[in-house]
XYZ file of C-alpha atoms in Angstrom:
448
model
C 5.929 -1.214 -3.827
C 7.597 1.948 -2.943
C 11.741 1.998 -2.606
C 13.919 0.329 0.237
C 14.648 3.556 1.612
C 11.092 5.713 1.746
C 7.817 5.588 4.254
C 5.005 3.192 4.934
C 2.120 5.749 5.356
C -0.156 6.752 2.655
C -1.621 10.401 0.851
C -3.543 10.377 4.554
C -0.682 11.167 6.504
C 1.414 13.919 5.644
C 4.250 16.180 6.922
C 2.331 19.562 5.699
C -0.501 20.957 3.027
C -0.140 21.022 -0.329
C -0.336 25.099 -1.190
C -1.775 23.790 -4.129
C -5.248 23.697 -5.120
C -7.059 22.295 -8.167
C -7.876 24.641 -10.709
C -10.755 24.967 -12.867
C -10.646 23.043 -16.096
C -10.786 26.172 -17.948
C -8.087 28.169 -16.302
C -4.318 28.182 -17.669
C -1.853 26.252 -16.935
C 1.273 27.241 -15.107
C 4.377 27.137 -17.741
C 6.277 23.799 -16.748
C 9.272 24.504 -15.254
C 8.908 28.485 -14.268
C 12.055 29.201 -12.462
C 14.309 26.698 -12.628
C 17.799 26.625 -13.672
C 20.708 23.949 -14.254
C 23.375 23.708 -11.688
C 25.370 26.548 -13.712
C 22.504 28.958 -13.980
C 21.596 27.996 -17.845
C 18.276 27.476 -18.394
C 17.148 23.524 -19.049
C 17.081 22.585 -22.491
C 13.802 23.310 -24.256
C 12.167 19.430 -25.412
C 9.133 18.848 -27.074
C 5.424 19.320 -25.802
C 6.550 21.900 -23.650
C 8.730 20.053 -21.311
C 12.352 20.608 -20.731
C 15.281 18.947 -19.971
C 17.905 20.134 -17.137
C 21.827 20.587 -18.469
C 24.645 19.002 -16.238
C 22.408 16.624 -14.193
C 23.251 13.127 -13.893
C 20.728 10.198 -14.855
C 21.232 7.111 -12.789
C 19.784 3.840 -14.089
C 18.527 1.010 -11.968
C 20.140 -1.779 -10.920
C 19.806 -4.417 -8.475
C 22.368 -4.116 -5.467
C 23.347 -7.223 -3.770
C 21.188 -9.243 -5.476
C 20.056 -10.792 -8.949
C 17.089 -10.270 -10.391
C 15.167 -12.690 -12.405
C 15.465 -12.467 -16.186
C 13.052 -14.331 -18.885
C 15.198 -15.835 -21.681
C 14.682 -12.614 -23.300
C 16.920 -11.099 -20.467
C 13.855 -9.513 -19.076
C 12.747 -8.890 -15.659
C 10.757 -11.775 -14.761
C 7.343 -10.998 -14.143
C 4.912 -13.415 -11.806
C 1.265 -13.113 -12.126
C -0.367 -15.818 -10.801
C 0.376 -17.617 -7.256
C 2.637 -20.992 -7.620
C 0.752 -24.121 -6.966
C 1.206 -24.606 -3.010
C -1.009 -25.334 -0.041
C -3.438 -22.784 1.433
C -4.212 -22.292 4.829
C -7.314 -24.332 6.123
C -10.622 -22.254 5.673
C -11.334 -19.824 8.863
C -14.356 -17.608 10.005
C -12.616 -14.573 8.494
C -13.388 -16.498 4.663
C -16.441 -16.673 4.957
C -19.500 -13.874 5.064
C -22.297 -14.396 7.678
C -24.304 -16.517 5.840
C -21.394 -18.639 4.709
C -20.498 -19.140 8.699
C -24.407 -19.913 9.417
C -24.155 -22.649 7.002
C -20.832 -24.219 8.440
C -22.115 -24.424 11.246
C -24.937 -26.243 10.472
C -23.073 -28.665 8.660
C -21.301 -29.036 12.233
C -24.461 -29.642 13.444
C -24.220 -26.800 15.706
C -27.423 -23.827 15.590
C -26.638 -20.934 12.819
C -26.887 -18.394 15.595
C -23.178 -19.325 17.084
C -21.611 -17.941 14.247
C -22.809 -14.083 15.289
C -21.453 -15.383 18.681
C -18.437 -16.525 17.164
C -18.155 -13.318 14.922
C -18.006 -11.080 18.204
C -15.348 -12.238 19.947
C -13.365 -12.703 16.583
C -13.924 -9.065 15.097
C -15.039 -6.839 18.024
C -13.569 -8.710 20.922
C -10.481 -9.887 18.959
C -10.376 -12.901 20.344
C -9.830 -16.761 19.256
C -9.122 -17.703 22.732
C -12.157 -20.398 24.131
C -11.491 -19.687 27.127
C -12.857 -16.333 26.813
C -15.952 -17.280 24.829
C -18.119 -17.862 27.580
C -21.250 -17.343 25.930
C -20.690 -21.112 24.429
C -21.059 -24.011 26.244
C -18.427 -25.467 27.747
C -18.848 -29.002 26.037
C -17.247 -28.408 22.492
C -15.941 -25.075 22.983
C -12.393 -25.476 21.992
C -13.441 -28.434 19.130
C -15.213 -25.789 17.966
C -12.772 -22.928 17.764
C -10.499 -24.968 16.857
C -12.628 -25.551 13.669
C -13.489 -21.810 12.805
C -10.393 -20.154 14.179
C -7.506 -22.169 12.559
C -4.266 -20.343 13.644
C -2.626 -18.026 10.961
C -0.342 -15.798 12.295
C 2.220 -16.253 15.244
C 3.874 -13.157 15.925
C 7.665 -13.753 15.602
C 8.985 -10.607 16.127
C 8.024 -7.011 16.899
C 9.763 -3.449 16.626
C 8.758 -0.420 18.360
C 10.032 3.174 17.686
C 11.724 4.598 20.250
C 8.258 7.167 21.215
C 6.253 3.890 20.512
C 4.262 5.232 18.117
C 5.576 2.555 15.462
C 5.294 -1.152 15.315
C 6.882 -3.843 12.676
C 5.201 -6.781 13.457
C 6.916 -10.092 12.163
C 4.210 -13.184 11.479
C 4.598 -16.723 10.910
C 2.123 -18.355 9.285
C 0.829 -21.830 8.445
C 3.501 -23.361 6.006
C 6.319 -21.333 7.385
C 6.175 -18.183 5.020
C 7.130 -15.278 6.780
C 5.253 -11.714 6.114
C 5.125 -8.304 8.247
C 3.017 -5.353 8.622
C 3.360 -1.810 10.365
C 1.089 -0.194 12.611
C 1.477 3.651 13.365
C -0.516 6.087 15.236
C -1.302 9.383 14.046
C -3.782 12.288 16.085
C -7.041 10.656 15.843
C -6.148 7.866 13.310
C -4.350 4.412 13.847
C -3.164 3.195 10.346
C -1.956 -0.405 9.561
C 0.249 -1.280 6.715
C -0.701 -4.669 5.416
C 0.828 -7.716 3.092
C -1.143 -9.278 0.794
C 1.352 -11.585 -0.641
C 4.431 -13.760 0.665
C 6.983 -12.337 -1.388
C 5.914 -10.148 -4.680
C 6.500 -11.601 -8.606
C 6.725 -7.498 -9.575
C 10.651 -7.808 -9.654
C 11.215 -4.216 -9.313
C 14.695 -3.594 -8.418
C 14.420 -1.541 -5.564
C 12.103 -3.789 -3.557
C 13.733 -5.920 -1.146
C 10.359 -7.624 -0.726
C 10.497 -8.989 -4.821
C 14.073 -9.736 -4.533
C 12.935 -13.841 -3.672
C 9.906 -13.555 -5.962
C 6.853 -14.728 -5.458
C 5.794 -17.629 -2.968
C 2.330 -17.507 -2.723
C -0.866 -15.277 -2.268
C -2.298 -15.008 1.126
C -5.854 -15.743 2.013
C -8.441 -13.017 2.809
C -8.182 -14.667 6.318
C -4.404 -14.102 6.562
C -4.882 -10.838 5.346
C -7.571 -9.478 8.198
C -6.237 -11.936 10.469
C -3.458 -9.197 10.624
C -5.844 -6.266 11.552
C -7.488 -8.501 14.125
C -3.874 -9.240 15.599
C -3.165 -5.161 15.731
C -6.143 -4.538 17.291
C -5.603 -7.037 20.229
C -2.567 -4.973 20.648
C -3.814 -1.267 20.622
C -6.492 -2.981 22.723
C -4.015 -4.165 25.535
C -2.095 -0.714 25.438
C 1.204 -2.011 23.287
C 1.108 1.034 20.552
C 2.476 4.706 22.223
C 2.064 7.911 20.919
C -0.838 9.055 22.723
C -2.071 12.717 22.543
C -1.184 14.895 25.327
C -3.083 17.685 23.908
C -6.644 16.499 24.978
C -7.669 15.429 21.951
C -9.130 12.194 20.198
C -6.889 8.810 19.813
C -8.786 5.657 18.104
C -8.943 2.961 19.982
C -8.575 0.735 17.130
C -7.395 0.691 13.353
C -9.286 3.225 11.636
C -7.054 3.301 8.076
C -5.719 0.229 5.995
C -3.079 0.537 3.052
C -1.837 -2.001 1.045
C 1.589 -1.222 0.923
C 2.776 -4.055 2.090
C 4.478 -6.834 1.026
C 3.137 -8.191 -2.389
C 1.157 -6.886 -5.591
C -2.233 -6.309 -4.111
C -4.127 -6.797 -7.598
C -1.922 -9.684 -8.156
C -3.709 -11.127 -5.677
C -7.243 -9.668 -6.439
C -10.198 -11.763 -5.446
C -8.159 -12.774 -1.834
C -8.095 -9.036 -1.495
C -11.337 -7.706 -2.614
C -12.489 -10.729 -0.261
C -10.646 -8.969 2.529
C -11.821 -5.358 1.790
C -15.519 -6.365 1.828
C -15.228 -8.322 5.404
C -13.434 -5.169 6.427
C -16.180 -2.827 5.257
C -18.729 -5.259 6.339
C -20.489 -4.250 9.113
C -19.949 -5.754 13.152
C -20.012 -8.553 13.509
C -19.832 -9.492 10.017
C -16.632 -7.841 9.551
C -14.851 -5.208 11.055
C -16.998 -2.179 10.025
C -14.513 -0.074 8.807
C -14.928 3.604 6.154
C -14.024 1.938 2.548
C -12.679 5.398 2.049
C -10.007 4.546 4.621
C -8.574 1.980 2.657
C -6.159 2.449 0.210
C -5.426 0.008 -2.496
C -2.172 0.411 -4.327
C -0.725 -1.090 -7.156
C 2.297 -0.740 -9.828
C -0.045 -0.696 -12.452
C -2.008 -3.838 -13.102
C -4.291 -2.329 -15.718
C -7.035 -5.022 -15.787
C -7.513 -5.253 -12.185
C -7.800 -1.404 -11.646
C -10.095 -1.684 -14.206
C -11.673 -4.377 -12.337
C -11.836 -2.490 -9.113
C -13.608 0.810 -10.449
C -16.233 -1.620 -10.942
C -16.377 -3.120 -7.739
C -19.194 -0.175 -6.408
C -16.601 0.184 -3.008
C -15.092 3.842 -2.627
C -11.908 2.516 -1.878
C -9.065 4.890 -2.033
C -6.511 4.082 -5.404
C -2.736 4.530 -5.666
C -1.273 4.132 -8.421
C 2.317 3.894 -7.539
C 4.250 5.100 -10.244
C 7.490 6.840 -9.604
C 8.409 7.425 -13.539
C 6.210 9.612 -15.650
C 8.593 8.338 -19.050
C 8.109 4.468 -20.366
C 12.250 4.901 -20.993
C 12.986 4.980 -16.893
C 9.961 3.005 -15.701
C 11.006 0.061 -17.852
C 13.297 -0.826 -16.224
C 12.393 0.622 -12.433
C 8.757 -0.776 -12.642
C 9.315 -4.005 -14.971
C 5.616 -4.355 -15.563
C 5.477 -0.992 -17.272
C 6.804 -3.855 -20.388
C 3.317 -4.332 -19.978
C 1.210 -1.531 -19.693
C 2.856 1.603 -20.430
C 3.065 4.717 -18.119
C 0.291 6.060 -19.886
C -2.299 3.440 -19.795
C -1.501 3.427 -16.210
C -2.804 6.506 -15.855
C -5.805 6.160 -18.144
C -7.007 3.183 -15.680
C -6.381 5.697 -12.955
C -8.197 8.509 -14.625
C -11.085 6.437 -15.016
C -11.126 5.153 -11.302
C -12.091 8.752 -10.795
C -14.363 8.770 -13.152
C -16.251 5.369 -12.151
C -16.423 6.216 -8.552
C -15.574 10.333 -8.163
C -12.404 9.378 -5.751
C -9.616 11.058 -6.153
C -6.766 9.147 -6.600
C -3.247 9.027 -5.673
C -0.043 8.876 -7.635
C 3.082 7.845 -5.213
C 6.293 9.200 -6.718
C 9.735 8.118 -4.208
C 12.283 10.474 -4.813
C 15.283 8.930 -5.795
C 18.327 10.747 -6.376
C 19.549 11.511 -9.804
C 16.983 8.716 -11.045
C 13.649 10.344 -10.975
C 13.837 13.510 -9.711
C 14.782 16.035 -12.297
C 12.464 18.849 -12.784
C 11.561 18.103 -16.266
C 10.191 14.929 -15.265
C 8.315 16.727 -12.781
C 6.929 18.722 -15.337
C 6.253 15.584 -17.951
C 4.188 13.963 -15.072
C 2.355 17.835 -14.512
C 1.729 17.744 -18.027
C 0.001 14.240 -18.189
C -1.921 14.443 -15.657
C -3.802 17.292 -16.086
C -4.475 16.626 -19.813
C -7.013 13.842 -18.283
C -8.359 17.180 -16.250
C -7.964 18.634 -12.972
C -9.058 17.856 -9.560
C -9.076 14.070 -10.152
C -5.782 13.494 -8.666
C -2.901 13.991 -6.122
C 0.813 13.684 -6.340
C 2.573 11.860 -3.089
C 6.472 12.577 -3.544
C 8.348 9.896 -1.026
C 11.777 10.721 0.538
C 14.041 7.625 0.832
C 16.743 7.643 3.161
C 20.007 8.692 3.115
C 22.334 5.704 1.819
C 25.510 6.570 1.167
C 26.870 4.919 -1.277
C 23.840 2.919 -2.775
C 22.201 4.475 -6.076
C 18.409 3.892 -4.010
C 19.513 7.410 -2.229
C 17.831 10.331 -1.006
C 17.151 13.275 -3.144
C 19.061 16.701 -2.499
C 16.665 19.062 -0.161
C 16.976 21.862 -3.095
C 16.085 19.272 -5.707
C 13.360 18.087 -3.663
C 11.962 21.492 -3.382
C 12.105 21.878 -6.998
C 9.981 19.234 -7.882
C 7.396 19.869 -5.659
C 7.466 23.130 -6.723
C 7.421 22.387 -10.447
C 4.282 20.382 -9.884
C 2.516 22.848 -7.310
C 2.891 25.796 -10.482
C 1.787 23.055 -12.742
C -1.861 23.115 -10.327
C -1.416 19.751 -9.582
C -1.980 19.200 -5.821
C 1.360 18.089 -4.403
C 2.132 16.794 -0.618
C 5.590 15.269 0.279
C 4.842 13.094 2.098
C 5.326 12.260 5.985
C 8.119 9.370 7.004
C 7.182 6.878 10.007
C 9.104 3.341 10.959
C 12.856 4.249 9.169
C 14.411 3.121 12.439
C 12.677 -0.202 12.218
C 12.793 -0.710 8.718
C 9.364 -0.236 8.180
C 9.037 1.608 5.118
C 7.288 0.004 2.277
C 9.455 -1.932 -0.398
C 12.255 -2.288 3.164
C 9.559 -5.237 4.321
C 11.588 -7.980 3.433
C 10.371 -10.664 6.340
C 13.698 -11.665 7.732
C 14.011 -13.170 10.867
């Protein structure tokens, strides 16, 4: 969802502290653009609401590079919604709740209380190998795996960092579709990346994930089956980075974000499916803080809707890299659908549903997005809604010389955090993890 160039990891993991702090809703706002000056020292032209306009800086549209994207008759971006008609991976243990699994099992003729047994080894022990389950009995085991742990994922390949703090894991799954996820240790946190859909239908022309559209959605199963598969790993001492300082590591995945490949609300009740076995607790599911989860989206109005009322604190990115319907157009196609600010709106009354404060992800991209009077417009509409209900994420890419999906300038950068920080809206840039793999969200492109 985020560009080809920028970060996997989420407003959780950051590079510093936002020096900003909300203010009260009574106290003034900062003017919008206090400071800053065109590349010839002229002040920015003056536009209207209060929000100016830099002289002598470039605007870069998008385009595709290498690649075509698909256009409705209309010669717009072709948007997919809903999951072509193609098998789905046979039911596992991981679709079902407790109860669900009891009654399976039954219908195997089997006694209800193997599926806690069965649960264990699957979300605490991390296991679907019967020869490790030897609390069954021996007579049936592996029929009986076999039935409740189909296989999902094969790992194809993997990519460490160099300090081993960073993996890219490549799956396989049933029908052939390939998807990937990153898993990255920070001090006292392990945080996994995760797809939610084989391809994307979003068509957003940075993404190298969109650029083959949309195969299918992946099952709830699929989806955890890919925390499961991480955990094995930390498990059996394959991700680095541990502290030297004394203090805390987790010995398992403690944060999810889905900024992976796909639309996650594209792909809703698969992933709300997934989020409750993940909050459920052992050995239901995997017992995890919903506030350690972080949903993201480009703006599926509806389904944010939809989620506020789901009654699970959830964190909620809304990534949105344009505050003005003229550039998001055409950099986030389904802004054709819901505008920038009915994007917002949904995201303003996320907060309001569940009192989590929610994230707006904003990659830098060079001459594109990242003049200061944008900064400023995006200041401006968010704390109209009110203060304290949100927090700004700015994304560096990185440097590609010679592509328009670029870096921004360090000084320009600066500015726009800056711009937003005076505005009192609480601004963190935010920390970069996997580059050297091509791990970064929107770089996931599952090639093997």
């Amino acid at each position: 969802m985020t560009p080809k160039n920028s970060s996997p990891e989420p407003e959780h993991h950051r590079s510093g502290t936002s020096k900003a702090h909300a203010r009260r809703p009574d106290a003034p706002s900062a003017g919008p653009l206090r400071g800053v000056r065109g590349a010839d020292g002229t002040r920015p032209a003056q536009l209207s609401g209060g929000v100016v306009r830099e002289n002598n800086r470039n605007q870069v549209r998008p385009a595709t590079e290498g690649w075509d994207q698909q256009t409705t008759p209309e010669g717009r971006p072709l948007l997919q919604f809903k999951s072509p008609r193609v098998s789905q991976p046979p039911a596992h243990l991981a679709d079902l709740t407790l109860e669900e699994r009891q009654a399976k099992l039954k219908e195997l003729g089997l006694p209800a209380f193997r599926a806690k047994q069965l649960s264990v080894h699957y979300f605490q022990h991390y296991t679907t190998d019967p020869e490790l389950m030897t609390d069954l009995p021996a007579t049936g085991r592996e029929e009986l795996v076999s039935a409740m742990f189909p296989k999902l994922l094969t790992e194809v390949k993997r990519l460490v960092t160099d300090n081993g703090d960073t993996i890219k894991f490549l799956w396989r799954l049933f029908d052939g579709s390939l998807v990937e996820s990153v898993l990255m240790r920070y001090p006292g946190r392990i945080t996994l990346c995760v797809s939610s859909q084989c391809g994307c239908g979003m068509n957003c022309p940075f993404c190298a994930t969109g650029q083959a559209g949309l195969t299918r959605n992946m099952s709830a199963a699929e989806i955890l089956d890919q925390i499961v598969q991480a955990n094995r790993v930390i498990a059996e001492g394959g991700l680095g980075g541990l502290r030297r300082d004394g203090g805390h590591d987790a010995e398992r995945v403690t944060n999810i974000v889905f900024m992976g490949m796909g639309e996650p609300l594209a792909n809703y009740k698969r992933v709300m499916n997934a989020v409750h076995r993940m909050v459920a607790p052992a050995p239901e599911g995997l017992g995890m803080s919903a506030r350690n989860i972080t949903v993201s989206t480009v703006g599926l109005v509806p389904a944010i809707n939809k989620l506020a009322e789901e009654n699970i604190p959830v964190t909620f990115a809304l990534s949105l890299h344009a505050p003005d319907d003229e550039l998001r157009d055409d950099l986030i196609p389904v802004n054709s659908r819901w505008k920038v600010d009915e994007a917002i709106d949904a995201a303003y009354g996320y907060y309001k549903k569940t009192g989590r404060r929610v994230s707006i992800e904003y990659a830098l991209i060079k001459d594109m997005n990242d003049h200061a009077w944008r900064a400023a417009l995006l200041a401006k509409k968010l704390n109209s809604r009110g203060r304290g209900w949100v927090h700004v994420n700015p994304i560096p890419l990185n440097p590609t010389p010679g592509s328009i999906w670029t870096s921004s300038d360090p000084d320009v950068t600066r500015t726009f955090i800056q711009t937003l920080e005076d505005a009192g809206v609480p601004t963190t840039l935010r920390d970069t993890r996997g580059k050297e793999i091509d791990g970064a969200c929107g770089q996931l492109a599952a090639a093997e």
